CSV table of C-alpha atoms in Angstrom, one decimal:
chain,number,residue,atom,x,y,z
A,1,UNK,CA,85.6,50.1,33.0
A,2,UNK,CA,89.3,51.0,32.0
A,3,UNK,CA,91.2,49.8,29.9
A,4,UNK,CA,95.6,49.3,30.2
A,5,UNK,CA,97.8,47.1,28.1
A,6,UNK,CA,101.5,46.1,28.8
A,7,UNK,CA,103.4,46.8,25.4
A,8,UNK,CA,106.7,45.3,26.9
A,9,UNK,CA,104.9,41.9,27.0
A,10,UNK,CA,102.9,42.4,23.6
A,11,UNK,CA,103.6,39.8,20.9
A,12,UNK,CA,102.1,41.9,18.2
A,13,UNK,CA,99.1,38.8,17.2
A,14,UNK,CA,97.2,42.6,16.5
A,15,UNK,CA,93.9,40.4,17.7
A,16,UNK,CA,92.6,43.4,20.1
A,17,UNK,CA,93.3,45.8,17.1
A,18,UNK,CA,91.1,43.8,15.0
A,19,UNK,CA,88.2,43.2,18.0
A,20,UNK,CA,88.1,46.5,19.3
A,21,UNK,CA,89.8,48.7,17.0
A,22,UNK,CA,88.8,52.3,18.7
A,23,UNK,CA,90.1,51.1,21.4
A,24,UNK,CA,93.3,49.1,20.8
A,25,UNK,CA,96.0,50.2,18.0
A,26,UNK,CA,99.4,49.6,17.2
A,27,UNK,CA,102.6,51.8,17.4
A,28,UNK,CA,105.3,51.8,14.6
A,29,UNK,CA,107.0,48.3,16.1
A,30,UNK,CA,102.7,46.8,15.8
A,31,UNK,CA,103.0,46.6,20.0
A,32,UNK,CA,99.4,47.5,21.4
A,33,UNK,CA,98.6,50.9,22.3
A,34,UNK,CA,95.4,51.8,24.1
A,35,UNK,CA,93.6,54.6,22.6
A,36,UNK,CA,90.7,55.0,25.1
A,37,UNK,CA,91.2,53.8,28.7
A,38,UNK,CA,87.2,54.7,29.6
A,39,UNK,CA,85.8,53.3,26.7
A,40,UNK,CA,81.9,53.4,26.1
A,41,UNK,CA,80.0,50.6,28.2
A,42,UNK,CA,78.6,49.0,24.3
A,43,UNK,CA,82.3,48.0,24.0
A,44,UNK,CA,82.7,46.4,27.1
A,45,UNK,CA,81.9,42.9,26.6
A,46,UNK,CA,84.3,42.9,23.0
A,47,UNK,CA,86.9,44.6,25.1
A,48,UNK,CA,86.4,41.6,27.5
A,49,UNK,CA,86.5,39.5,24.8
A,50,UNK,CA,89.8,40.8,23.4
A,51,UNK,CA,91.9,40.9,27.0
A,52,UNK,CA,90.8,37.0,26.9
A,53,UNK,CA,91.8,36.4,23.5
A,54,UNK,CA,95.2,38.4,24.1
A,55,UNK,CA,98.1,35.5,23.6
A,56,UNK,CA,100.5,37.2,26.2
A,57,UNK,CA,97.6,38.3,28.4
A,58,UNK,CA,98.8,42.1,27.8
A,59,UNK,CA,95.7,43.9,28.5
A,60,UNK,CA,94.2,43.9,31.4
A,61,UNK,CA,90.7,45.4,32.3
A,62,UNK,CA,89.6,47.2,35.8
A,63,UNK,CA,86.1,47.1,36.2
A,64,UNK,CA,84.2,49.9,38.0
A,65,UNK,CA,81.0,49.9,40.1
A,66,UNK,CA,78.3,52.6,38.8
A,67,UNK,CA,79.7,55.5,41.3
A,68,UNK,CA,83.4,55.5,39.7
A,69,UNK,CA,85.0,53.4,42.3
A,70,UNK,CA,86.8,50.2,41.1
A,71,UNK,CA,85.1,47.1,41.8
A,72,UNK,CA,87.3,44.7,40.2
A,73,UNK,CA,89.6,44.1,37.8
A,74,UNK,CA,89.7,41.5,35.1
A,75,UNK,CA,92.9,39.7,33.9
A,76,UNK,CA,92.9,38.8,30.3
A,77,UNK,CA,92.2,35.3,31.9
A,78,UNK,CA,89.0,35.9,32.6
A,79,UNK,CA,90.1,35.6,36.5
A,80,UNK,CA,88.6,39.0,38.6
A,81,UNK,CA,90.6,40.5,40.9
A,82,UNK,CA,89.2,43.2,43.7
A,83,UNK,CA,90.7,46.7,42.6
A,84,UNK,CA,92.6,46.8,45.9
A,85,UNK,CA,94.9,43.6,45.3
A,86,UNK,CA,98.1,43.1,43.0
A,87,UNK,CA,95.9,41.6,39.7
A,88,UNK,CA,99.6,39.8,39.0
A,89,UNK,CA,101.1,42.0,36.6
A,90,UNK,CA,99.8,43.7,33.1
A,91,UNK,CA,97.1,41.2,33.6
């Protein structure tokens, strides 16, 4: 899995923060940062959980099969998207 978040369309709700806080922060304006992009597969599901919770739909997950290679990635919708295609944005 990795792990990207658009801070230009963050509305500062600090929701992933609070989820997933080794993960997400905040910089010194509260927009999300991420602080680990390949984070630890027992934080995958919460991560999930927090791109779908995400108000804007700012973070955006890329899920990858066991070899490395992207498999798909997951808007904050919930919606998967094959790594190959435009996922529509931040996600």
């Amino acid at each position: 899995m990795r792990v990207t978040a658009n801070s230009e369309t963050c509305a500062v709700s600090s929701l992933c923060v609070y989820r997933v806080p080794g993960v997400f922060d905040q910089d010194e304006d509260g927009l999300v940062l991420v602080l680990d992009e390949s984070p630890a597969e027992a934080l995958h599901e919460e991560i999930r959980r927090a791109a779908r919770g995400c108000p804007t739909k700012s973070i955006r997950v890329i899920e990858e099969k066991a070899a490395g290679e992207p498999a798909a990635a997951v808007k904050a919708s919930g919606e998967s998207v094959r790594a190959g295609d435009r996922a529509g944005g931040a996600g």
